[in-house]
JSON list of C-alpha atoms in Angstrom, two decimals:
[
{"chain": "A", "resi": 1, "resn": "UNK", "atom": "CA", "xyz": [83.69, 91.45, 133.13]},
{"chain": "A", "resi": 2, "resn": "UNK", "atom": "CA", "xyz": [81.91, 91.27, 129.70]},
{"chain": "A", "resi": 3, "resn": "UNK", "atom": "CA", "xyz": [82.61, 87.20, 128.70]},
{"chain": "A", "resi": 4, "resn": "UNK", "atom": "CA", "xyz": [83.03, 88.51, 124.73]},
{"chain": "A", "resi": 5, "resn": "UNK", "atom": "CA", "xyz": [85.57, 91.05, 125.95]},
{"chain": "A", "resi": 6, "resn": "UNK", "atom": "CA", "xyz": [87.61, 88.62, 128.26]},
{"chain": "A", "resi": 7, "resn": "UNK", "atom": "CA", "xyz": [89.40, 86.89, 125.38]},
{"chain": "A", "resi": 8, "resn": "UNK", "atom": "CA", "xyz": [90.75, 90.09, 124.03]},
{"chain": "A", "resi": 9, "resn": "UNK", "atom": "CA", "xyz": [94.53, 90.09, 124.16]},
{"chain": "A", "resi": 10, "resn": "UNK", "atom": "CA", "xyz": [96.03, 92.50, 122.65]},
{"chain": "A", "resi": 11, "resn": "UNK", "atom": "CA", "xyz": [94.67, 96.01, 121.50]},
{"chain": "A", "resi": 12, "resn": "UNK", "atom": "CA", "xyz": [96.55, 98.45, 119.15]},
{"chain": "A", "resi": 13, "resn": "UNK", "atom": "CA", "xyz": [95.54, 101.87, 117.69]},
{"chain": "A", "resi": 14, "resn": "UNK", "atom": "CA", "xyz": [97.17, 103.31, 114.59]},
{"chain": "A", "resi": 15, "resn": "UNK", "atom": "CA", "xyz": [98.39, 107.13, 115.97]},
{"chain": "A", "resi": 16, "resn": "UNK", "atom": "CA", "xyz": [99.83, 107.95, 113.01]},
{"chain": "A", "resi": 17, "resn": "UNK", "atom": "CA", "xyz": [98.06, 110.85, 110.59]},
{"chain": "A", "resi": 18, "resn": "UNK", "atom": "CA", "xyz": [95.16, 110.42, 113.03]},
{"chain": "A", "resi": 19, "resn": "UNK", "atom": "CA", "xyz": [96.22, 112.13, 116.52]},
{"chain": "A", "resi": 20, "resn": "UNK", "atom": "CA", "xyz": [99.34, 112.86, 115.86]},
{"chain": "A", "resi": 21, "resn": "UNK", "atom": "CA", "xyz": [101.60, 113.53, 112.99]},
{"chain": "A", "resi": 22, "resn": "UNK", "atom": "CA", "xyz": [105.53, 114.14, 112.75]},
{"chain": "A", "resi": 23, "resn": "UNK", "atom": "CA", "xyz": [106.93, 117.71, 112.52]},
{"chain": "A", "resi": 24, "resn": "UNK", "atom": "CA", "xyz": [108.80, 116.88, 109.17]},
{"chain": "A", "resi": 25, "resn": "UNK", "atom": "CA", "xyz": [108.70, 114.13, 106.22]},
{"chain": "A", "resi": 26, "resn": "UNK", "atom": "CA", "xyz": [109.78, 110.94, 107.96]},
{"chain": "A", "resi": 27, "resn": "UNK", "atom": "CA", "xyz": [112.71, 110.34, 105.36]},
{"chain": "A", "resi": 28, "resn": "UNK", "atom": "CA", "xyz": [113.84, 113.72, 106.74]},
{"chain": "A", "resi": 29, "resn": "UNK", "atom": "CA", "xyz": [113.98, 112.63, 109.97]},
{"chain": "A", "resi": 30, "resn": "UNK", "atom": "CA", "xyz": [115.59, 109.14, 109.04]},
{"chain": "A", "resi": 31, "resn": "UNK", "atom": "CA", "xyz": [118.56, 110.99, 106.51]},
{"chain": "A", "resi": 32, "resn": "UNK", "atom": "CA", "xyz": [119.49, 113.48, 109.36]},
{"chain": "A", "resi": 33, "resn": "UNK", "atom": "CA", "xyz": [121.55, 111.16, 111.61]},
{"chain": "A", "resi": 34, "resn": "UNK", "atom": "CA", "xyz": [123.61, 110.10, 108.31]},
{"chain": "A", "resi": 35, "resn": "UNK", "atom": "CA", "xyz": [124.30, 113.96, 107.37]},
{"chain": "A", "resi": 36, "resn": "UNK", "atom": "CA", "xyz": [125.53, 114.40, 111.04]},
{"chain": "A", "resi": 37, "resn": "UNK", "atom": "CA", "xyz": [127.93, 112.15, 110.24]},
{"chain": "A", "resi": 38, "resn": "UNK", "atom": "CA", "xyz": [128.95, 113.60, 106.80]},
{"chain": "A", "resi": 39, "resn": "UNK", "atom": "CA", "xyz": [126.70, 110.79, 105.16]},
{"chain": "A", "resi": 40, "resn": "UNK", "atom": "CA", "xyz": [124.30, 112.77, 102.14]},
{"chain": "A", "resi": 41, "resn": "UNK", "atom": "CA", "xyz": [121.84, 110.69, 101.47]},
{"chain": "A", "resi": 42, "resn": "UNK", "atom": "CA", "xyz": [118.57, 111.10, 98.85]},
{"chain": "A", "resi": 43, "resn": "UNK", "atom": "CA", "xyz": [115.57, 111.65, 100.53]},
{"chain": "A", "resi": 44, "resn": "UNK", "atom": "CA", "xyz": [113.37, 110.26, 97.81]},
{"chain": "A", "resi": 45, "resn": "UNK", "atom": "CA", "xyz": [115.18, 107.19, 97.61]},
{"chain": "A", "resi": 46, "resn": "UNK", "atom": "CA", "xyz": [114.97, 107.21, 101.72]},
{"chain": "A", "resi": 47, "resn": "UNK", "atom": "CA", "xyz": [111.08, 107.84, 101.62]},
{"chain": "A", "resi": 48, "resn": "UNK", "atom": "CA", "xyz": [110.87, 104.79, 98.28]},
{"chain": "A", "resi": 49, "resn": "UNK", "atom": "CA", "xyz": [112.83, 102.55, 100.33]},
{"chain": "A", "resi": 50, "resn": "UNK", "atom": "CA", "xyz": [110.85, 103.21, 103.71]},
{"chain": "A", "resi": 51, "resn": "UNK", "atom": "CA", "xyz": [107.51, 102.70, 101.82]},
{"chain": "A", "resi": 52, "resn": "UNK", "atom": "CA", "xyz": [108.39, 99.67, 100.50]},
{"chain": "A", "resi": 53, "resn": "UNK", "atom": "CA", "xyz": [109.68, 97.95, 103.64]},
{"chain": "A", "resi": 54, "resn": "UNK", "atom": "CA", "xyz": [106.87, 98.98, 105.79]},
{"chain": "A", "resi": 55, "resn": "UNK", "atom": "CA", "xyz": [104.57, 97.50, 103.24]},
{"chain": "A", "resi": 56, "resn": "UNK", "atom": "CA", "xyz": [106.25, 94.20, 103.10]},
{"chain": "A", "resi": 57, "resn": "UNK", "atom": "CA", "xyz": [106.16, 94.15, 106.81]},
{"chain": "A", "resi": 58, "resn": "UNK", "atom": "CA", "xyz": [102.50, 94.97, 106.31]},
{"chain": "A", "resi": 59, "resn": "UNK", "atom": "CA", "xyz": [101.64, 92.52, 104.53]},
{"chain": "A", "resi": 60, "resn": "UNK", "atom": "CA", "xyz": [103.88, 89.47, 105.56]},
{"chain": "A", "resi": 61, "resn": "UNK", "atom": "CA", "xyz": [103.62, 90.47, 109.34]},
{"chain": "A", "resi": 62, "resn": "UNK", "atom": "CA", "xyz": [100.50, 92.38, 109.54]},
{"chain": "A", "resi": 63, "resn": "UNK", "atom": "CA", "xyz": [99.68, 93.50, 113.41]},
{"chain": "A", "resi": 64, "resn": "UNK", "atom": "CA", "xyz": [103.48, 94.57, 114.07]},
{"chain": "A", "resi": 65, "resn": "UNK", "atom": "CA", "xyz": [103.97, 90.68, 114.13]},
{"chain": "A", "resi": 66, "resn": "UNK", "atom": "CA", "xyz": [101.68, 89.50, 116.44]},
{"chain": "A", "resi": 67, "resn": "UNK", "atom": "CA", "xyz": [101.81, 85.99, 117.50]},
{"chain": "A", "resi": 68, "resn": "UNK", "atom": "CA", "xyz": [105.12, 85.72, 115.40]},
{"chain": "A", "resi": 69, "resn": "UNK", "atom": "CA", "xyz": [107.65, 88.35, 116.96]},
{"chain": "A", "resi": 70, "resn": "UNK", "atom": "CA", "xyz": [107.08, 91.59, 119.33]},
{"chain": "A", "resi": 71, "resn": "UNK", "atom": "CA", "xyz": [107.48, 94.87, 118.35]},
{"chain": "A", "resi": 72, "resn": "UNK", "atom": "CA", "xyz": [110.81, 95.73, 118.79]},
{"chain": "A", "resi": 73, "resn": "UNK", "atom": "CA", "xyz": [111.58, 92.89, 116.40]},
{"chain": "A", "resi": 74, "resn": "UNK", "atom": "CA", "xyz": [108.99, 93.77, 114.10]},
{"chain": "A", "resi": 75, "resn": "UNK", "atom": "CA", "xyz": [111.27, 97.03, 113.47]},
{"chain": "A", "resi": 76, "resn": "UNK", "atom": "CA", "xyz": [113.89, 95.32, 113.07]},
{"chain": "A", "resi": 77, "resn": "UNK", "atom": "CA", "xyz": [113.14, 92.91, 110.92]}
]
């Protein structure tokens, strides 16, 4: 094994808008569950709030939280 590679821990690729990219507007697919439930909701305020969590998680937990929580907590949070 290559000595500068055997530190590596953890590697992560970004799928999104590169190999693959969803079928509708995410805040579509987010609102839908509600409406099944008779729950209208606005899609612009869905895709404004959306934006602005996943760049505070961005920022203040950059790496889906690496070395501070795992994933599934990261999407939590």
């Amino acid at each position: 094994m290559n000595r500068r590679l055997g530190h590596i821990r953890l590697v992560t690729f970004d799928l999104y808008e590169t190999l693959y990219t969803p079928c509708e507007p995410i805040e579509k697919t987010y609102a839908a569950p509600l409406l099944r439930h008779g729950i209208h909701v606005d899609t612009q305020s869905v895709h404004a709030g959306f934006s602005q969590a996943m760049k505070h998680m961005r920022t203040h937990y950059p790496n889906y939280g690496f070395g501070l929580m795992n994933s599934r907590q990261w999407w939590r949070q």
